[in-house]
JSON list of C-alpha atoms in Angstrom, two decimals:
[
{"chain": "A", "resi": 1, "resn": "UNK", "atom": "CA", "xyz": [14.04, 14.25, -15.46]},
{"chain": "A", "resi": 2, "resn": "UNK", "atom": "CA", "xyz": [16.40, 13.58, -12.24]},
{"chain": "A", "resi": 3, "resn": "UNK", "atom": "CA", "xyz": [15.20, 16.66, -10.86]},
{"chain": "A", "resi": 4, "resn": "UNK", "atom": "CA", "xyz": [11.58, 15.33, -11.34]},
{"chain": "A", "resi": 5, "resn": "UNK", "atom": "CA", "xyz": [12.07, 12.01, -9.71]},
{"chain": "A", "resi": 6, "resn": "UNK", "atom": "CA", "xyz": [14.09, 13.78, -6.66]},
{"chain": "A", "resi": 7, "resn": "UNK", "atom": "CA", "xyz": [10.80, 16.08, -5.94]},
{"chain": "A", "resi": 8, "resn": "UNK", "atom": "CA", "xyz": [8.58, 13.42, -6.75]},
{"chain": "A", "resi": 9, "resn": "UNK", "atom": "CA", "xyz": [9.20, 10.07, -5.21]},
{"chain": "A", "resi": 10, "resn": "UNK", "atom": "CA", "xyz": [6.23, 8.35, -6.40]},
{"chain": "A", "resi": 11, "resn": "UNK", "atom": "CA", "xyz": [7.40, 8.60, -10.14]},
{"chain": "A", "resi": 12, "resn": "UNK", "atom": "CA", "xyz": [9.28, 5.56, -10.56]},
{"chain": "A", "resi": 13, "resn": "UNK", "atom": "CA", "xyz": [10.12, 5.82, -14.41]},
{"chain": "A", "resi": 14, "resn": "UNK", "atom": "CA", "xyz": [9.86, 8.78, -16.76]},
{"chain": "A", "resi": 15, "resn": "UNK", "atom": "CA", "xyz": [10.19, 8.24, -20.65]},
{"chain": "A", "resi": 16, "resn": "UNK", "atom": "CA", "xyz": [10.25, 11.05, -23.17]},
{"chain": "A", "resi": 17, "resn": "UNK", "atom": "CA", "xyz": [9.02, 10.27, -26.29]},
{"chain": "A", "resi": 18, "resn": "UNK", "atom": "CA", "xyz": [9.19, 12.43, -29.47]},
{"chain": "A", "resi": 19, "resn": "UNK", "atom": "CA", "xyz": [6.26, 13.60, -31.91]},
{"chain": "A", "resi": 20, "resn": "UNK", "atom": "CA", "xyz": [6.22, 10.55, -33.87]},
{"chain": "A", "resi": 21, "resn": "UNK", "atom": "CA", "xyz": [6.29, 7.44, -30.10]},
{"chain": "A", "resi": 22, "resn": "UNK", "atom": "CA", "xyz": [9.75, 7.01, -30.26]},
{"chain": "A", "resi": 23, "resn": "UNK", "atom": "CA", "xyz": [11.59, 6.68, -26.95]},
{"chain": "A", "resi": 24, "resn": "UNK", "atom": "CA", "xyz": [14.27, 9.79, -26.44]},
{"chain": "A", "resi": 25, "resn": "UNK", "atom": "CA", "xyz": [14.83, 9.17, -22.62]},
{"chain": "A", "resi": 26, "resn": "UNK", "atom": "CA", "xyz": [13.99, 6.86, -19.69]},
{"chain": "A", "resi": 27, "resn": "UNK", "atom": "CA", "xyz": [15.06, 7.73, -16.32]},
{"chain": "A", "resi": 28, "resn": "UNK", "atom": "CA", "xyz": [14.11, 4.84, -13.45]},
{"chain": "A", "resi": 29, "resn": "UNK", "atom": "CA", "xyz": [14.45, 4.10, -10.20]},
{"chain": "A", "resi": 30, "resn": "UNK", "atom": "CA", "xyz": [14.21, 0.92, -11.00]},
{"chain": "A", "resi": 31, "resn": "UNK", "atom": "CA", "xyz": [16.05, 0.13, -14.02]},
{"chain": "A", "resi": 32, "resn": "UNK", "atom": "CA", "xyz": [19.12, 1.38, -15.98]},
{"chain": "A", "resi": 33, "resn": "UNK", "atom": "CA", "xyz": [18.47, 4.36, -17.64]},
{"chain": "A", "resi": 34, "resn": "UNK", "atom": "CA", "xyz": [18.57, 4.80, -21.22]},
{"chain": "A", "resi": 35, "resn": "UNK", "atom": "CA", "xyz": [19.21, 7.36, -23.47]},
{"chain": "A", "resi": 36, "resn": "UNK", "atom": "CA", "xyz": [18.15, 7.32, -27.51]},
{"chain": "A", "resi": 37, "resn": "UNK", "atom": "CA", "xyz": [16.62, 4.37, -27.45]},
{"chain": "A", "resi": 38, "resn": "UNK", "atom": "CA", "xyz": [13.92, 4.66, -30.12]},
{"chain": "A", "resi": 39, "resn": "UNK", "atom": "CA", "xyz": [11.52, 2.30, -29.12]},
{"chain": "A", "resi": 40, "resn": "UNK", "atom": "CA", "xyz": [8.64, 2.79, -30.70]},
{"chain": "A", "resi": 41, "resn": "UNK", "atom": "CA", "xyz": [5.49, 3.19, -29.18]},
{"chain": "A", "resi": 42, "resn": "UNK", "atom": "CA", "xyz": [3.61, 5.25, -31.39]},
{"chain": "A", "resi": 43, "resn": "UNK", "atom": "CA", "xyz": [0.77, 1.96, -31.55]},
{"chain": "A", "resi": 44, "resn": "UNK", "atom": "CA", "xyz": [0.48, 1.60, -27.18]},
{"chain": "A", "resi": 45, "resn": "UNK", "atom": "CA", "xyz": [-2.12, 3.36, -26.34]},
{"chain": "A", "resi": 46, "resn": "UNK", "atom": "CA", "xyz": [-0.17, 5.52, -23.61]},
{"chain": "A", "resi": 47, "resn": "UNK", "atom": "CA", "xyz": [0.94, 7.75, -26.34]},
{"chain": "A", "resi": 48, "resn": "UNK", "atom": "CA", "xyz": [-2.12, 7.64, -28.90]},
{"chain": "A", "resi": 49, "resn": "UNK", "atom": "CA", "xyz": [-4.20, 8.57, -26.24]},
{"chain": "A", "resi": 50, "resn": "UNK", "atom": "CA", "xyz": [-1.88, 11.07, -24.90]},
{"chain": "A", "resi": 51, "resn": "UNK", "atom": "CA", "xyz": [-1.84, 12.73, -27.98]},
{"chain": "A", "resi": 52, "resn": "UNK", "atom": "CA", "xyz": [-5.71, 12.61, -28.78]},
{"chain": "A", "resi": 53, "resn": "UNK", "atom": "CA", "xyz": [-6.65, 13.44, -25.24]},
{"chain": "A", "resi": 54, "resn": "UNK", "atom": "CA", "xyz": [-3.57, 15.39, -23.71]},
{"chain": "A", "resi": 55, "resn": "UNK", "atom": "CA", "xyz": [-3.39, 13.34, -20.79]},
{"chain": "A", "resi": 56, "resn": "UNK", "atom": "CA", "xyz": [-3.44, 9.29, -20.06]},
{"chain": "A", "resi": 57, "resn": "UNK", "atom": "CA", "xyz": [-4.46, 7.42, -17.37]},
{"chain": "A", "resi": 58, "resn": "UNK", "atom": "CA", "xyz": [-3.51, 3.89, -17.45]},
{"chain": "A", "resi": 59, "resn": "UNK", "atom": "CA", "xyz": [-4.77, 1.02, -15.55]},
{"chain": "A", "resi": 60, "resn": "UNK", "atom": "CA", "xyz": [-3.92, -0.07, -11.91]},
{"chain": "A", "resi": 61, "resn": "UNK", "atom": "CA", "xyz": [-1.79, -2.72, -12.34]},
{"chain": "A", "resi": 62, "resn": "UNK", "atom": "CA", "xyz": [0.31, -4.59, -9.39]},
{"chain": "A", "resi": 63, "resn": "UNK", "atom": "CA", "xyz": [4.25, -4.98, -9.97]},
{"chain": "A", "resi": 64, "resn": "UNK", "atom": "CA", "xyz": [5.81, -7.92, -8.80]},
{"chain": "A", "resi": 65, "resn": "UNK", "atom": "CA", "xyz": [2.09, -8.55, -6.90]},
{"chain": "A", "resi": 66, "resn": "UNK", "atom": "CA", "xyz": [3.11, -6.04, -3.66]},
{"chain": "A", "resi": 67, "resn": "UNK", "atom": "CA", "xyz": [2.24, -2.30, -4.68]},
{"chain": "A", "resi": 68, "resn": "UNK", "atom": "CA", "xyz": [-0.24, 0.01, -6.94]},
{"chain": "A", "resi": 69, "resn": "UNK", "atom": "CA", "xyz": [1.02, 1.48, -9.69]},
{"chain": "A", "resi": 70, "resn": "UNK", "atom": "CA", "xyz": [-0.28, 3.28, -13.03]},
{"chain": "A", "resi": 71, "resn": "UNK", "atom": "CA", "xyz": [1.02, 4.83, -16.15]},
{"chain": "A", "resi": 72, "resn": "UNK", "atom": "CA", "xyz": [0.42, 8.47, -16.55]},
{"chain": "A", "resi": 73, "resn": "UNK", "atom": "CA", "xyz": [1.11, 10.15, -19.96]},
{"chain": "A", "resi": 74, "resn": "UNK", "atom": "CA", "xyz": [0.84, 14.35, -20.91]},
{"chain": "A", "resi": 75, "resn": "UNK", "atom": "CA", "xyz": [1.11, 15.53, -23.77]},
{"chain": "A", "resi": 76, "resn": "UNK", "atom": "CA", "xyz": [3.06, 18.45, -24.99]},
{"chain": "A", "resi": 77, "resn": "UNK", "atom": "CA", "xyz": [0.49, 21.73, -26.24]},
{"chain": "A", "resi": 78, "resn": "UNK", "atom": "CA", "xyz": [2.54, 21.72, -29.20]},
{"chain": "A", "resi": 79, "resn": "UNK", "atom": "CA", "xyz": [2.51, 18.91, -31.73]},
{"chain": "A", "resi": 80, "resn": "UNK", "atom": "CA", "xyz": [6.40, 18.81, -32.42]},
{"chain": "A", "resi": 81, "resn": "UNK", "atom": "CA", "xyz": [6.99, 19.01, -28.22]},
{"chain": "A", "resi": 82, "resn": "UNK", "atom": "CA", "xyz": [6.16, 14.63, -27.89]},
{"chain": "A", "resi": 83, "resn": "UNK", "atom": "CA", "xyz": [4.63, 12.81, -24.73]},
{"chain": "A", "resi": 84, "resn": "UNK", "atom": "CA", "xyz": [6.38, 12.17, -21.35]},
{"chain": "A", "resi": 85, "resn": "UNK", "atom": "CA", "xyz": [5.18, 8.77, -20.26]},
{"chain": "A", "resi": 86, "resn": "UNK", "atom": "CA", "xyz": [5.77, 8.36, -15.70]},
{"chain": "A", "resi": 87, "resn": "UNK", "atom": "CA", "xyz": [5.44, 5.36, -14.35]},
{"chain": "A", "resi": 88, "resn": "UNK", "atom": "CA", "xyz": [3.18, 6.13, -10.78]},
{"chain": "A", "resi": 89, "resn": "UNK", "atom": "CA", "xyz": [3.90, 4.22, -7.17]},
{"chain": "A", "resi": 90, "resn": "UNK", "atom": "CA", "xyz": [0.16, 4.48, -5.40]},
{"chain": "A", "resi": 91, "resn": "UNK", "atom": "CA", "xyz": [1.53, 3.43, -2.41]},
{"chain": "A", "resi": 92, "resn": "UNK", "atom": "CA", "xyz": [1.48, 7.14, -1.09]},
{"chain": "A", "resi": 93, "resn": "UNK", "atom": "CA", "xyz": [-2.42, 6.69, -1.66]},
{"chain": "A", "resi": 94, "resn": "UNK", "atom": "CA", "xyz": [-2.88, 3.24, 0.42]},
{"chain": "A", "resi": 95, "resn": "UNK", "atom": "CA", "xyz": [-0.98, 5.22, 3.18]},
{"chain": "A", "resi": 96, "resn": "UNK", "atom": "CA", "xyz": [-3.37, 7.89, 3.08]},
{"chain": "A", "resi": 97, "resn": "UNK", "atom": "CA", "xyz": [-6.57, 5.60, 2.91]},
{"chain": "A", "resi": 98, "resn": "UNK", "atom": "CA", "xyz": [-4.97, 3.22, 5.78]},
{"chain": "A", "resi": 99, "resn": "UNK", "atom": "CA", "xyz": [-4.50, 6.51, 8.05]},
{"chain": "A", "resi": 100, "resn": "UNK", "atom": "CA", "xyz": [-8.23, 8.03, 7.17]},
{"chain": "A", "resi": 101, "resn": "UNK", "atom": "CA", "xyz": [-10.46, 7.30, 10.33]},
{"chain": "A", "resi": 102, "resn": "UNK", "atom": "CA", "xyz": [-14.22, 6.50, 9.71]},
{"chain": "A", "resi": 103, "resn": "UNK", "atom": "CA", "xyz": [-15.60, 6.72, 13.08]},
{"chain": "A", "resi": 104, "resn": "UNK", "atom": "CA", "xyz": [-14.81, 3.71, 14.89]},
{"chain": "A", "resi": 105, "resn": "UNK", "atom": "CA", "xyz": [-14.97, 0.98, 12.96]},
{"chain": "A", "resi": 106, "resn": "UNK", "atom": "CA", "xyz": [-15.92, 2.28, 9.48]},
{"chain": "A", "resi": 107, "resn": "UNK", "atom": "CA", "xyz": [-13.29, 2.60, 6.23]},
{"chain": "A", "resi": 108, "resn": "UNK", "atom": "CA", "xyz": [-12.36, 4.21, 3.11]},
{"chain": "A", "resi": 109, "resn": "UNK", "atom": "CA", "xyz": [-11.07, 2.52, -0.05]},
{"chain": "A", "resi": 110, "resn": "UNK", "atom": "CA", "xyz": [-10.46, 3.41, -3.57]},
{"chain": "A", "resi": 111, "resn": "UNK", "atom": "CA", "xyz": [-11.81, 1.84, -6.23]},
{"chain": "A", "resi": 112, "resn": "UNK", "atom": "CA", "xyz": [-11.10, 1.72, -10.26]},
{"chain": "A", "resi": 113, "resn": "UNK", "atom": "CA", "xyz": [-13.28, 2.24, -13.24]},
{"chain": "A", "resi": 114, "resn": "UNK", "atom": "CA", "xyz": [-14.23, -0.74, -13.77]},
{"chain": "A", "resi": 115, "resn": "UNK", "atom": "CA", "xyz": [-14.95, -1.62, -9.54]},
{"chain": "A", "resi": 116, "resn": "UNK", "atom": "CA", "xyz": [-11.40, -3.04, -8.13]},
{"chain": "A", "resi": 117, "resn": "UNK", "atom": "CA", "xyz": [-10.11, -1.83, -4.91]},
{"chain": "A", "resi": 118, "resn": "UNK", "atom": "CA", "xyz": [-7.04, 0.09, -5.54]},
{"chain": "A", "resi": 119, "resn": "UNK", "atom": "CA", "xyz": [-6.37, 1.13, -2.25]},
{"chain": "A", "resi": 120, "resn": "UNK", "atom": "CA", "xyz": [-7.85, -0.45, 1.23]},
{"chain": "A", "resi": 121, "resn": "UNK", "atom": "CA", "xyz": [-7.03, -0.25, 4.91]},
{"chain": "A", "resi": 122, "resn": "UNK", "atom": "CA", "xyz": [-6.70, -3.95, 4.64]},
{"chain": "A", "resi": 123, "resn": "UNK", "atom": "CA", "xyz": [-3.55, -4.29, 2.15]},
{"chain": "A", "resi": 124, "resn": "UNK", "atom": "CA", "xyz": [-4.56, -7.65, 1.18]},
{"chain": "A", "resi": 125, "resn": "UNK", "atom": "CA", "xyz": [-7.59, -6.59, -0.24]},
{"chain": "A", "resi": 126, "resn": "UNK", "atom": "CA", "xyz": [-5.75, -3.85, -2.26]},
{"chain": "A", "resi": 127, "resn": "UNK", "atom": "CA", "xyz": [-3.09, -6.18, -3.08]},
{"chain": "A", "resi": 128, "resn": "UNK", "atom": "CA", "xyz": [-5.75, -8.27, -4.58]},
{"chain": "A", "resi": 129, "resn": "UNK", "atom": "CA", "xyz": [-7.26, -5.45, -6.65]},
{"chain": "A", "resi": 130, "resn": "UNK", "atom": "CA", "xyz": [-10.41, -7.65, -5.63]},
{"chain": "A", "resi": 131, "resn": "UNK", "atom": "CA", "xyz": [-13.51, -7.14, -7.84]},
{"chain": "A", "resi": 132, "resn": "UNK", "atom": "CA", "xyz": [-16.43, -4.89, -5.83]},
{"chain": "A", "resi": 133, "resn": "UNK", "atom": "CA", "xyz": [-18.19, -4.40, -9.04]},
{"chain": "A", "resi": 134, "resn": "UNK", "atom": "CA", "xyz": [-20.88, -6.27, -7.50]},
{"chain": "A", "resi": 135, "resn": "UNK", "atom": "CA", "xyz": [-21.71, -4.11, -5.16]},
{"chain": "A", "resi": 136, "resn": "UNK", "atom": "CA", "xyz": [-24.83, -1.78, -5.11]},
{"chain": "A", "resi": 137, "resn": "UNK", "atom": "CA", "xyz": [-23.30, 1.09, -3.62]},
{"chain": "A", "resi": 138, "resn": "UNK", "atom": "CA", "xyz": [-20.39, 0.57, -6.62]},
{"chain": "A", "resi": 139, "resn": "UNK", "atom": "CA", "xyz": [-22.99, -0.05, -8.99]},
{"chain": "A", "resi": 140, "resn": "UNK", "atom": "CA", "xyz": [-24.72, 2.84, -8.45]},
{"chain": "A", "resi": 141, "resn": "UNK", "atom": "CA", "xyz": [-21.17, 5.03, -8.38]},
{"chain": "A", "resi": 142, "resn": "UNK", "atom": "CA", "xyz": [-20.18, 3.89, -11.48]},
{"chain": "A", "resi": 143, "resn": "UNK", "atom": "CA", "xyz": [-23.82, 4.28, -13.45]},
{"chain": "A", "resi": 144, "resn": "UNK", "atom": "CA", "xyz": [-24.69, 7.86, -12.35]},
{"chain": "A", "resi": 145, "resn": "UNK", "atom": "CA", "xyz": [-22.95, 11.15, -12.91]},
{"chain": "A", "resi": 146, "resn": "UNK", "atom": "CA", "xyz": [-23.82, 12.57, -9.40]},
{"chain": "A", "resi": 147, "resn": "UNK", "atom": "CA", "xyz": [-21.38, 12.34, -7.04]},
{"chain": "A", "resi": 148, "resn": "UNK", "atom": "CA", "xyz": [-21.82, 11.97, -2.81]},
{"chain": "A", "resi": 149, "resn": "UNK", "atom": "CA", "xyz": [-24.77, 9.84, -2.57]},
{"chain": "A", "resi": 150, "resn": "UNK", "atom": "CA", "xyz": [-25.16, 8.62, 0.77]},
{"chain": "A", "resi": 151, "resn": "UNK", "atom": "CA", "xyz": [-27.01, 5.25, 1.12]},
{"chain": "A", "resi": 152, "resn": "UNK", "atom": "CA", "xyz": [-27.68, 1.71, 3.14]},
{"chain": "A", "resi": 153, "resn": "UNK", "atom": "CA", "xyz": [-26.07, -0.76, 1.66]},
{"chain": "A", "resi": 154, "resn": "UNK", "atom": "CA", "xyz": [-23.93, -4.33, 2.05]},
{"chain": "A", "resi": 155, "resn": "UNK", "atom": "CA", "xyz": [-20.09, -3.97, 2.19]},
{"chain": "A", "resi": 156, "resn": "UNK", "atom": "CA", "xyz": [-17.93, -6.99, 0.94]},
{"chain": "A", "resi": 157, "resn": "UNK", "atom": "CA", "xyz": [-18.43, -8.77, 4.07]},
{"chain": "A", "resi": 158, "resn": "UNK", "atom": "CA", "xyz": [-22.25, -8.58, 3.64]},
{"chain": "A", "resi": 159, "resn": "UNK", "atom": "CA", "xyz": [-22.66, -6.34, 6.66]},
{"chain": "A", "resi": 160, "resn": "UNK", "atom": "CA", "xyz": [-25.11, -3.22, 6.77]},
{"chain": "A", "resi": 161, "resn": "UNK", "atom": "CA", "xyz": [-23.42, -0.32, 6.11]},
{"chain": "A", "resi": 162, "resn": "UNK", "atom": "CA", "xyz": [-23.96, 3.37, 5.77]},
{"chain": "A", "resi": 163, "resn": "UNK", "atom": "CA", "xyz": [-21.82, 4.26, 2.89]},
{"chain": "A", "resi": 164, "resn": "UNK", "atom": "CA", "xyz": [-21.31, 7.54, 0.64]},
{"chain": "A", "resi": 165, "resn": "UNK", "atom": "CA", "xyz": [-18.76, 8.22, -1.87]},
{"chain": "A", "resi": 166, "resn": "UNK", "atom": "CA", "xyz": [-16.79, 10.89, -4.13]},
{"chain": "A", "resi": 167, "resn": "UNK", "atom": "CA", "xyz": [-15.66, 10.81, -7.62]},
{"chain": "A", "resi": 168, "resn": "UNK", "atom": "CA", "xyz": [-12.36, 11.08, -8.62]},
{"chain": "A", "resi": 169, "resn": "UNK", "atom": "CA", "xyz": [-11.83, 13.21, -12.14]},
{"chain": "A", "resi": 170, "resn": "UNK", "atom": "CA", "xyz": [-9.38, 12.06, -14.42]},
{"chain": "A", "resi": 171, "resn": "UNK", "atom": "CA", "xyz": [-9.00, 8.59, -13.88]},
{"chain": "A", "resi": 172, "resn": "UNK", "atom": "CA", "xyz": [-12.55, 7.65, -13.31]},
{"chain": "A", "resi": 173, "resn": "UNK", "atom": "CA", "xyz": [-11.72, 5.79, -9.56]},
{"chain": "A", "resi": 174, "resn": "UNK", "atom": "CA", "xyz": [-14.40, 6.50, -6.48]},
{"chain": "A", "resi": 175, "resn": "UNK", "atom": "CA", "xyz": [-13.42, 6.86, -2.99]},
{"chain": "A", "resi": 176, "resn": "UNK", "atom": "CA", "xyz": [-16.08, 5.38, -0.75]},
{"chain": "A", "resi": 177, "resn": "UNK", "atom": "CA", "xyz": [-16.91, 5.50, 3.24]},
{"chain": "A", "resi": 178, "resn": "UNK", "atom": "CA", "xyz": [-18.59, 2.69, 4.92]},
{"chain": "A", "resi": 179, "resn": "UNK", "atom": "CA", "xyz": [-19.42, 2.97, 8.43]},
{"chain": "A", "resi": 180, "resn": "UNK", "atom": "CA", "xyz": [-20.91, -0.10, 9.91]},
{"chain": "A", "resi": 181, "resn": "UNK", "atom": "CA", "xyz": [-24.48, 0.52, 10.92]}
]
């Protein structure tokens, strides 16, 4: 588990939990960590779904209203070997969208399932998880199986934009491009 969060600085938090959702370990950045615990979260969906599905994605959510994070759970192949639960900083990913260059004046953002930015050049719009559901270009995204349609449409300013987009596997998000026409 140390060796995990040394390699990996976006895991904040890593819990084991055994066969039946009850907490073995947690190892944080962020907190004390705790061994034996046996907090039971065989109900929370981070380990039911874990175990039905192998793998969990949770929901953006904001701590303390500054960065992205998520909760990620795997599953072990074996039904004895439990769930390890990580708590994910998505911080790396607004760096990564803030750096990508769209021309001159276009962007790229992430959005969620269910049509929040996750990650925007402007990090008050991420930081707002602000609700582009609206959107056709998002509409469209989220309502077709295709993937890299490239299209006309208004961006959340109301300006024309060419825009195109890519899905993300796994946790359902889409990265689009808008580049002011």
């Amino acid at each position: 588990a140390l060796r995990l969060l040394r390699q990996v600085p976006a895991i904040t938090e890593l819990s084991q939990l055994d066969a039946e959702g009850k907490e073995l370990l947690k190892v944080s950045r962020l907190a004390m960590d705790v061994v034996g615990s046996g907090i039971d979260y065989s109900r929370e969906a981070k380990f039911t779904e874990s175990v039905a599905k192998k793998v969990y994605y949770g929901s953006v959510y904001l701590r303390r209203e500054s960065e992205p994070y998520m909760t990620l759970g795997m599953a072990g192949w074996r039904s004895d070997a439990g769930v390890s639960i990580v708590e994910l900083n998505l911080k790396p990913m607004w760096d990564i969208v803030q750096q990508t260059k769209v021309g001159d004046r276009g962007v790229a953002y992430v959005v969620n399932a269910e049509g929040r930015v996750i990650a925007h050049p402007d990090v008050s719009v991420g930081k707002s998880l602000r609700d582009l559901s609206s959107l056709a270009q998002v509409q469209e995204a989220r309502t077709t199986p295709s993937t890299g349609s490239v299209r006309t449409a208004r961006d959340m300013n109301g300006q024309e934009v060419v825009t195109a987009y890519a899905r993300v596997m796994g946790p359902g998000w889409l990265v689009f491009v808008e580049l002011p026409i």
